[in-house]
């Protein structure tokens, strides 16, 4: 199938978020982990490439994004998208602006938009200023982010030092006037040589007007939400006529496992809830993994009936995590747990697990790598931003869901398995 839309995301969970929102349309969406080594083959109309370049040095980030763009071009994409965080996470040097300018140069386009708004998640832009809930970005918890502290809320001021071209604004008053007004404003700004346009949006209707106005722009940038209306626009234009909506559930055996390496408050609650539902569970602890190795966990897993979808978790309270980190060091404690969960994922697959739930962003990276998964076809959404994904691992068809820290309801693990029952 020909690819119509090619997206490049600056981190893994951002890519799943975008892929999940595009897949709400029902049309096929594929997510690639890293730039595929193989040339494009059997691609989906919507392709998302997950990179890990949010805080990479600018030259590395630009080189990776250009490689991703080249692959998407070969896949036949007609429109391209650069996805970053809805809180515009970046350092004063980049990488949002430099990557955008490099893609613009490669595509030969003179103008693009920047719209990180995500109204459903409380991210709104007004007069060029980004709000997180009711707080300006610079007063939100993002001001203290360890890697990308955001100390200014004004997107034009944040973007200008990152780019060579001129930055401008299409404000909410223009957006509210509709797609034609937005289009005209883009043309007016083009006459003034404005290459980078920050666009206000405070509600989903704004996003729909903006995507309609920008439907013919070859390159757009933003958070995940601005891309959400795009499949409908393609469908209206008849571009998706050759593509079937995915309606038939995939036939994946029910044997499953939950592997949880996230220690977020929500994941702790999810583990407790799943245990209270009488599911078998086994706790991994970095100190005993260090002392006794993985064999006890492997033995426990081997004795399980995977039809009961057992849980293996390292998830622990902040005090327990700190105690392990004090003894082992933060990096080693994390690495031991990630390696253990990755090996257990492979063992569970070999034992017949075909529905695999993973909790934790870093943990997800370790597990997908161990399972040698490099392509995920997006399936039904379990919770906002967390879809089931279908993939192959060493020749086996499996369903995989990758949940980052605080996503999902307390009942997420059982919700996930239930979702495939009624799929
Ligand atoms: P989240 O999405 O919640 O941030 P991650 O998987 O990205 O979850 O990060 C959790 C990190 O904590 C991982 O590196 C994991 O290996 C580590 N970890 C998990 N359990 C423990 C534990 N009991 N003690 C110390 N570190 C742990």
Coordinates of C-alpha atoms and ligand atoms in Angstrom, one line a residue:
X1 CA 0.0 0.0 0.0
X2 CA 1.2 3.5 -0.6
X3 CA 2.0 5.7 2.2
X4 CA 0.3 9.1 2.3
X5 CA 1.4 10.5 5.6
X6 CA 4.8 10.2 7.1
X7 CA 5.6 11.3 10.6
X8 CA 8.8 11.6 12.6
X9 CA 8.5 11.6 16.4
X10 CA 11.2 12.8 18.7
X11 CA 10.6 10.1 21.3
X12 CA 9.0 6.7 21.7
X13 CA 5.9 7.4 23.8
X14 CA 5.2 10.5 21.7
X15 CA 5.2 8.2 18.6
X16 CA 2.7 5.8 20.2
X17 CA 0.6 8.7 21.3
X18 CA 0.5 10.1 17.7
X19 CA 0.0 6.6 16.1
X20 CA -2.9 5.9 18.5
X21 CA -4.7 9.2 17.7
X22 CA -4.3 8.6 13.9
X23 CA -5.6 5.0 14.4
X24 CA -8.8 6.4 16.0
X25 CA -9.8 6.9 12.4
X26 CA -9.8 3.1 11.8
X27 CA -7.3 3.4 9.0
X28 CA -4.1 1.4 9.1
X29 CA -1.2 3.0 11.0
X30 CA 2.3 1.6 11.4
X31 CA 4.9 2.6 13.9
X32 CA 8.5 1.9 13.3
X33 CA 11.1 1.9 16.1
X34 CA 14.0 3.8 14.7
X35 CA 14.6 4.3 11.0
X36 CA 14.1 0.9 9.3
X37 CA 17.1 -0.7 7.8
X38 CA 15.1 -2.3 5.0
X39 CA 13.6 -0.2 2.2
X40 CA 9.9 0.5 2.5
X41 CA 7.7 -2.5 1.7
X42 CA 4.1 -3.2 2.5
X43 CA 3.7 0.2 4.2
X44 CA 0.6 1.7 5.7
X45 CA -1.1 4.9 4.6
X46 CA 0.0 6.4 7.9
X47 CA 3.6 5.7 8.9
X48 CA 5.2 7.0 12.1
X49 CA 8.9 6.6 12.9
X50 CA 9.9 6.8 16.5
X51 CA 13.3 8.4 17.2
X52 CA 14.9 9.3 20.5
X53 CA 16.3 12.7 19.6
X54 CA 14.6 15.1 22.0
X55 CA 17.8 16.0 23.8
X56 CA 20.4 14.7 21.4
X57 CA 23.1 17.1 20.1
X58 CA 21.5 19.1 17.3
X59 CA 23.6 17.7 14.5
X60 CA 22.8 14.1 15.5
X61 CA 19.1 14.9 15.9
X62 CA 19.0 16.5 12.4
X63 CA 20.9 13.7 10.8
X64 CA 18.5 11.1 12.2
X65 CA 15.4 13.1 11.3
X66 CA 16.7 13.5 7.7
X67 CA 17.3 9.7 7.5
X68 CA 13.8 9.1 8.7
X69 CA 12.5 11.6 6.1
X70 CA 14.4 9.9 3.3
X71 CA 12.8 6.6 4.2
X72 CA 9.3 8.1 4.4
X73 CA 9.9 9.7 1.0
X74 CA 10.8 6.4 -0.5
X75 CA 7.6 5.0 1.0
X76 CA 5.7 7.5 -1.1
X77 CA 4.5 9.9 1.6
X78 CA 2.8 13.1 0.3
X79 CA 2.6 14.9 3.5
X80 CA 5.1 14.9 6.4
X81 CA 4.8 15.7 10.1
X82 CA 7.4 16.5 12.8
X83 CA 5.9 15.5 16.2
X84 CA 7.3 16.9 19.4
X85 CA 5.9 17.1 22.9
X86 CA 2.8 19.1 23.7
X87 CA 4.8 21.1 26.2
X88 CA 7.3 22.0 23.4
X89 CA 10.1 20.2 25.3
X90 CA 13.4 21.5 23.9
X91 CA 16.6 23.2 25.0
X92 CA 17.5 26.7 23.9
X93 CA 19.5 25.2 21.0
X94 CA 16.8 22.8 19.8
X95 CA 15.9 20.4 18.6
X96 CA 12.4 21.4 17.4
X97 CA 13.5 24.3 15.2
X98 CA 16.7 22.8 13.7
X99 CA 14.9 19.6 12.7
X100 CA 12.0 21.5 11.2
X101 CA 14.3 23.7 9.2
X102 CA 16.3 20.7 7.9
X103 CA 13.2 18.9 6.8
X104 CA 11.9 22.1 5.1
X105 CA 15.2 22.3 3.2
X106 CA 15.0 18.7 2.2
X107 CA 11.5 19.0 1.0
X108 CA 12.0 22.4 -0.6
X109 CA 9.1 24.0 1.4
X110 CA 9.2 27.6 2.5
X111 CA 6.7 27.6 5.3
X112 CA 5.3 25.4 8.1
X113 CA 3.2 25.6 11.2
X114 CA 3.9 24.9 14.9
X115 CA 0.9 23.7 16.9
X116 CA 1.7 21.7 20.1
X117 CA -1.9 22.2 21.4
X118 CA -3.6 19.1 22.8
X119 CA -6.9 20.3 24.3
X120 CA -8.0 16.9 25.6
X121 CA -4.9 16.9 27.7
X122 CA -5.1 20.5 28.8
X123 CA -2.5 22.0 26.4
X124 CA -3.7 25.2 24.8
X125 CA -2.0 28.0 22.9
X126 CA -3.4 31.5 23.1
X127 CA -1.6 34.6 21.6
X128 CA 1.4 32.4 21.1
X129 CA 1.6 31.4 24.8
X130 CA 1.4 27.8 25.8
X131 CA -0.8 26.8 28.8
X132 CA -0.7 23.5 30.7
X133 CA -4.1 23.3 32.3
X134 CA -4.7 26.8 33.7
X135 CA -1.0 27.6 34.1
X136 CA 1.4 29.2 31.7
X137 CA 4.0 26.6 30.6
X138 CA 6.7 28.5 32.6
X139 CA 4.7 28.2 35.8
X140 CA 3.8 24.5 35.2
X141 CA 5.8 21.6 36.6
X142 CA 7.7 21.7 33.3
X143 CA 9.7 24.6 34.7
X144 CA 11.6 22.0 36.7
X145 CA 12.0 19.3 34.1
X146 CA 15.5 17.7 34.6
X147 CA 16.4 17.7 30.9
X148 CA 14.3 20.4 29.3
X149 CA 13.2 23.0 31.9
X150 CA 10.7 25.3 30.2
X151 CA 11.1 28.8 31.6
X152 CA 9.2 30.8 29.0
X153 CA 5.7 30.2 27.8
X154 CA 5.9 32.2 24.6
X155 CA 6.4 29.8 21.7
X156 CA 7.6 32.5 19.3
X157 CA 10.3 33.5 21.8
X158 CA 11.2 29.8 22.4
X159 CA 11.4 29.0 18.7
X160 CA 13.2 32.1 17.3
X161 CA 16.6 31.3 18.7
X162 CA 16.3 27.7 17.3
X163 CA 15.8 28.7 13.7
X164 CA 17.3 31.0 11.0
X165 CA 14.0 32.0 9.3
X166 CA 11.4 34.4 10.6
X167 CA 8.8 33.4 13.2
X168 CA 5.2 34.6 13.2
X169 CA 1.8 34.0 14.8
X170 CA -1.7 33.2 13.7
X171 CA -3.7 34.0 16.7
X172 CA -6.9 32.5 18.1
X173 CA -9.1 35.3 16.6
X174 CA -8.0 34.3 13.1
X175 CA -8.3 30.6 13.9
X176 CA -11.8 31.1 15.2
X177 CA -12.7 32.8 11.9
X178 CA -12.2 29.5 10.1
X179 CA -10.0 27.7 7.6
X180 CA -10.2 30.4 4.8
X181 CA -9.0 33.1 7.3
X182 CA -6.1 30.9 8.4
X183 CA -5.1 30.1 4.8
X184 CA -5.1 33.8 4.0
X185 CA -3.0 34.6 7.1
X186 CA -0.4 32.0 6.0
X187 CA -0.3 33.7 2.6
X188 CA 0.1 37.1 4.2
X189 CA 2.9 35.9 6.4
X190 CA 4.6 34.2 3.4
X191 CA 4.7 37.7 1.7
X192 CA 6.6 38.9 4.8
X193 CA 9.0 36.0 4.5
X194 CA 7.7 34.3 7.7
X195 CA 8.7 30.7 7.5
X196 CA 7.7 29.5 10.9
X197 CA 4.1 30.1 12.1
X198 CA 3.0 29.4 15.6
X199 CA -0.7 28.7 15.5
X200 CA -3.1 29.3 18.5
X201 CA -5.5 26.5 19.4
X202 CA -7.6 26.1 22.5
X203 CA -10.1 23.4 21.5
X204 CA -10.5 20.5 19.2
X205 CA -12.6 22.6 16.7
X206 CA -9.6 24.9 16.3
X207 CA -7.4 21.9 15.4
X208 CA -9.9 20.8 12.8
X209 CA -9.9 24.3 11.2
X210 CA -6.2 24.5 11.2
X211 CA -5.6 21.1 9.6
X212 CA -8.3 21.9 7.0
X213 CA -6.5 25.2 6.2
X214 CA -3.1 23.5 6.0
X215 CA -4.2 20.4 4.1
X216 CA -2.1 21.3 1.2
X217 CA 1.1 22.1 3.2
X218 CA 3.6 19.4 2.5
X219 CA 5.1 19.7 6.0
X220 CA 3.4 20.3 9.3
X221 CA 4.8 20.3 12.9
X222 CA 3.1 20.0 16.3
X223 CA 2.0 17.7 19.1
X224 CA -0.1 14.6 18.3
X225 CA -3.5 16.2 18.5
X226 CA -3.1 18.5 15.4
X227 CA -2.6 15.4 13.3
X228 CA -5.8 13.7 14.6
X229 CA -8.2 15.3 12.0
X230 CA -5.9 14.4 9.0
X231 CA -7.2 10.9 8.2
X232 CA -10.8 12.4 7.9
X233 CA -9.5 15.0 5.5
X234 CA -7.8 12.4 3.4
X235 CA -10.9 10.3 3.5
X236 CA -13.0 13.2 2.3
X237 CA -10.7 13.8 -0.5
X238 CA -11.0 10.2 -1.6
X239 CA -7.3 9.5 -0.9
X240 CA -8.1 6.5 1.3
X241 CA -10.5 4.8 -1.0
X242 CA -8.1 2.0 -1.6
X243 CA -7.6 1.4 2.1
X244 CA -9.9 -0.7 4.1
X245 CA -10.7 0.3 7.7
X246 CA -9.5 -2.4 10.0
X247 CA -12.6 -4.0 11.3
X248 CA -11.7 -7.7 11.6
X249 CA -10.1 -8.5 14.9
X250 CA -6.7 -10.1 14.7
X251 CA -6.7 -13.7 15.8
X252 CA -4.1 -13.7 18.6
X253 CA -4.1 -16.6 21.2
X254 CA -5.3 -15.6 24.7
X255 CA -2.2 -16.7 26.6
X256 CA -0.6 -13.6 28.0
X257 CA 1.7 -11.9 30.5
X258 CA 2.0 -8.5 32.2
X259 CA 5.6 -7.2 32.7
X260 CA 5.7 -4.1 34.8
X261 CA 8.9 -2.0 35.3
X262 CA 7.2 1.4 35.9
X263 CA 7.3 2.7 39.4
X264 CA 4.8 5.5 38.9
X265 CA 2.0 6.1 41.3
X266 CA -0.5 4.9 38.7
X267 CA 1.4 1.7 37.9
X268 CA 1.6 0.9 41.6
X269 CA -2.2 1.2 41.8
X270 CA -2.6 -0.9 38.6
X271 CA -0.4 -3.7 40.0
X272 CA -2.3 -3.7 43.3
X273 CA -5.7 -3.8 41.5
X274 CA -4.6 -6.7 39.2
X275 CA -3.4 -8.7 42.2
X276 CA -6.7 -8.0 44.0
X277 CA -8.4 -9.5 41.0
X278 CA -6.7 -12.8 41.9
X279 CA -4.2 -12.9 39.1
X280 CA -1.0 -14.8 39.8
X281 CA 2.0 -12.4 40.4
X282 CA 5.7 -12.5 41.0
X283 CA 7.7 -9.6 42.4
X284 CA 11.2 -8.8 41.0
X285 CA 13.5 -7.0 43.3
X286 CA 16.8 -5.5 42.0
X287 CA 18.7 -6.6 45.1
X288 CA 17.7 -10.2 44.9
X289 CA 18.2 -10.2 41.1
X290 CA 21.7 -9.0 41.8
X291 CA 22.3 -11.6 44.5
X292 CA 20.5 -14.6 43.0
X293 CA 20.1 -13.9 39.4
X294 CA 17.0 -14.4 37.2
X295 CA 16.5 -18.1 37.7
X296 CA 13.8 -17.9 40.5
X297 CA 11.7 -15.7 38.3
X298 CA 12.3 -17.9 35.2
X299 CA 11.3 -21.0 37.3
X300 CA 8.1 -19.3 38.5
X301 CA 7.2 -18.2 35.0
X302 CA 7.8 -21.8 33.6
X303 CA 5.3 -23.1 36.2
X304 CA 2.5 -20.7 35.2
X305 CA -0.5 -21.3 33.0
X306 CA -0.3 -18.3 30.7
X307 CA -4.0 -18.5 30.1
X308 CA -4.3 -16.9 33.6
X309 CA -2.2 -13.9 32.2
X310 CA 0.1 -13.7 35.2
X311 CA 2.0 -10.5 36.3
X312 CA 5.7 -10.1 36.8
X313 CA 6.5 -6.7 38.3
X314 CA 9.4 -4.7 39.7
X315 CA 7.0 -1.9 40.4
X316 CA 7.7 -0.6 43.9
X317 CA 7.0 2.4 46.1
X318 CA 9.3 5.4 46.0
X319 CA 10.9 4.3 49.4
X320 CA 11.7 0.8 48.1
X321 CA 13.1 2.2 44.8
X322 CA 15.3 4.6 46.8
X323 CA 16.5 1.8 49.0
X324 CA 17.5 -0.3 46.0
X325 CA 19.1 2.7 44.3
X326 CA 21.1 3.6 47.5
X327 CA 22.7 0.1 47.4
X328 CA 23.2 -0.4 43.7
X329 CA 23.2 3.1 42.2
X330 CA 20.3 4.4 40.2
X331 CA 21.6 3.3 36.8
X332 CA 22.5 -0.2 37.8
X333 CA 19.2 -0.8 39.7
X334 CA 17.3 0.3 36.5
X335 CA 19.5 -1.7 34.2
X336 CA 19.2 -4.9 36.2
X337 CA 15.4 -4.7 36.2
X338 CA 15.1 -3.7 32.5
X339 CA 17.4 -6.7 31.5
X340 CA 15.4 -9.1 33.7
X341 CA 12.0 -8.0 32.2
X342 CA 13.5 -8.1 28.7
X343 CA 14.7 -11.7 29.2
X344 CA 11.4 -12.7 30.8
X345 CA 9.5 -11.3 27.8
X346 CA 11.5 -13.5 25.5
X347 CA 10.9 -16.5 27.8
X348 CA 7.2 -15.8 28.1
X349 CA 6.9 -15.6 24.3
X350 CA 8.7 -18.9 23.9
X351 CA 6.4 -20.4 26.4
X352 CA 3.4 -19.3 24.3
X353 CA 2.5 -15.8 25.5
X354 CA 0.9 -13.9 22.6
X355 CA -0.7 -11.0 24.5
X356 CA 2.0 -9.0 26.2
X357 CA 1.4 -5.9 28.4
X358 CA 4.4 -3.8 29.3
X359 CA 4.3 -1.0 31.8
X360 CA 7.1 1.7 31.7
X361 CA 8.6 3.8 28.9
X362 CA 12.2 2.6 29.4
X363 CA 11.0 -0.9 30.1
X364 CA 9.1 -0.8 26.8
X365 CA 12.2 0.1 25.0
X366 CA 14.1 -2.8 26.6
X367 CA 11.3 -5.3 25.9
X368 CA 10.7 -4.4 22.3
X369 CA 14.5 -4.6 21.7
X370 CA 14.7 -8.1 23.3
X371 CA 11.7 -9.3 21.3
X372 CA 13.3 -7.8 18.2
X373 CA 10.2 -5.9 17.3
X374 CA 10.7 -3.1 14.8
X375 CA 7.3 -2.5 13.4
X376 CA 4.0 -2.2 15.3
X377 CA 0.6 -2.0 13.6
X378 CA -1.7 0.0 15.8
X379 CA -4.8 -1.7 17.0
X380 CA -7.7 -0.9 19.4
X381 CA -7.1 1.9 22.0
X382 CA -7.2 0.6 25.6
X383 CA -6.9 3.9 27.3
X384 CA -6.2 7.4 25.9
X385 CA -2.7 7.2 24.3
X386 CA -2.3 3.5 24.8
X387 CA -3.3 1.2 22.0
X388 CA -2.8 -2.5 21.5
X389 CA -0.2 -3.0 18.8
X390 CA 0.2 -6.0 16.5
X391 CA 3.7 -7.2 15.6
X392 CA 5.8 -10.2 14.9
X393 CA 8.6 -11.4 17.2
X394 CA 10.8 -14.1 15.8
X395 CA 8.1 -15.3 13.4
X396 CA 5.3 -15.3 16.0
X397 CA 2.3 -12.9 15.7
X398 CA 1.8 -11.1 19.0
X399 CA -0.2 -8.3 20.5
X400 CA 1.8 -5.9 22.5
X401 CA 0.8 -2.8 24.5
X402 CA 3.4 -0.4 25.8
X403 CA 2.1 1.8 28.6
X404 CA 4.2 4.7 29.9
X405 CA 4.2 5.6 33.6
X406 CA 1.0 7.4 34.5
X407 CA -1.3 6.3 31.6
X408 CA -4.4 4.2 32.0
X409 CA -7.0 3.6 34.7
X410 CA -6.3 1.5 37.8
X411 CA -7.9 -1.4 36.0
X412 CA -5.6 -1.0 33.0
X413 CA -4.1 -4.5 33.0
X414 CA -7.4 -6.3 33.0
X415 CA -8.9 -3.6 30.7
X416 CA -6.1 -4.5 28.2
X417 CA -6.9 -8.2 28.0
X418 CA -10.7 -7.5 28.0
X419 CA -10.2 -5.2 25.0
X420 CA -8.9 -8.0 22.9
X421 CA -11.8 -10.2 24.0
X422 CA -14.4 -7.8 22.5
X423 CA -12.2 -6.8 19.6
Ligands
LIG1 P1 7.9 5.1 33.6 O1 7.3 5.1 32.3 O2 7.0 4.9 34.7 O3 8.9 6.2 33.7 P2 10.2 3.4 33.0 O4 10.2 2.0 32.6 O5 10.5 4.4 31.9 O6 8.8 3.7 33.7 O7 11.2 3.7 34.2 C1 11.2 3.0 35.4 C2 12.7 2.6 35.7 O8 12.7 2.2 37.0 C3 13.3 1.5 34.8 O9 14.6 1.8 34.5 C4 13.2 0.3 35.7 O10 14.1 -0.7 35.4 C5 13.4 0.9 37.1 N1 12.9 0.1 38.2 C6 11.8 -0.6 38.2 N2 11.6 -1.2 39.4 C7 12.6 -0.8 40.2 C8 12.9 -1.0 41.5 N3 12.1 -1.8 42.3 N4 14.0 -0.4 42.1 C9 14.7 0.4 41.3 N5 14.5 0.7 40.0 C10 13.4 0.1 39.4

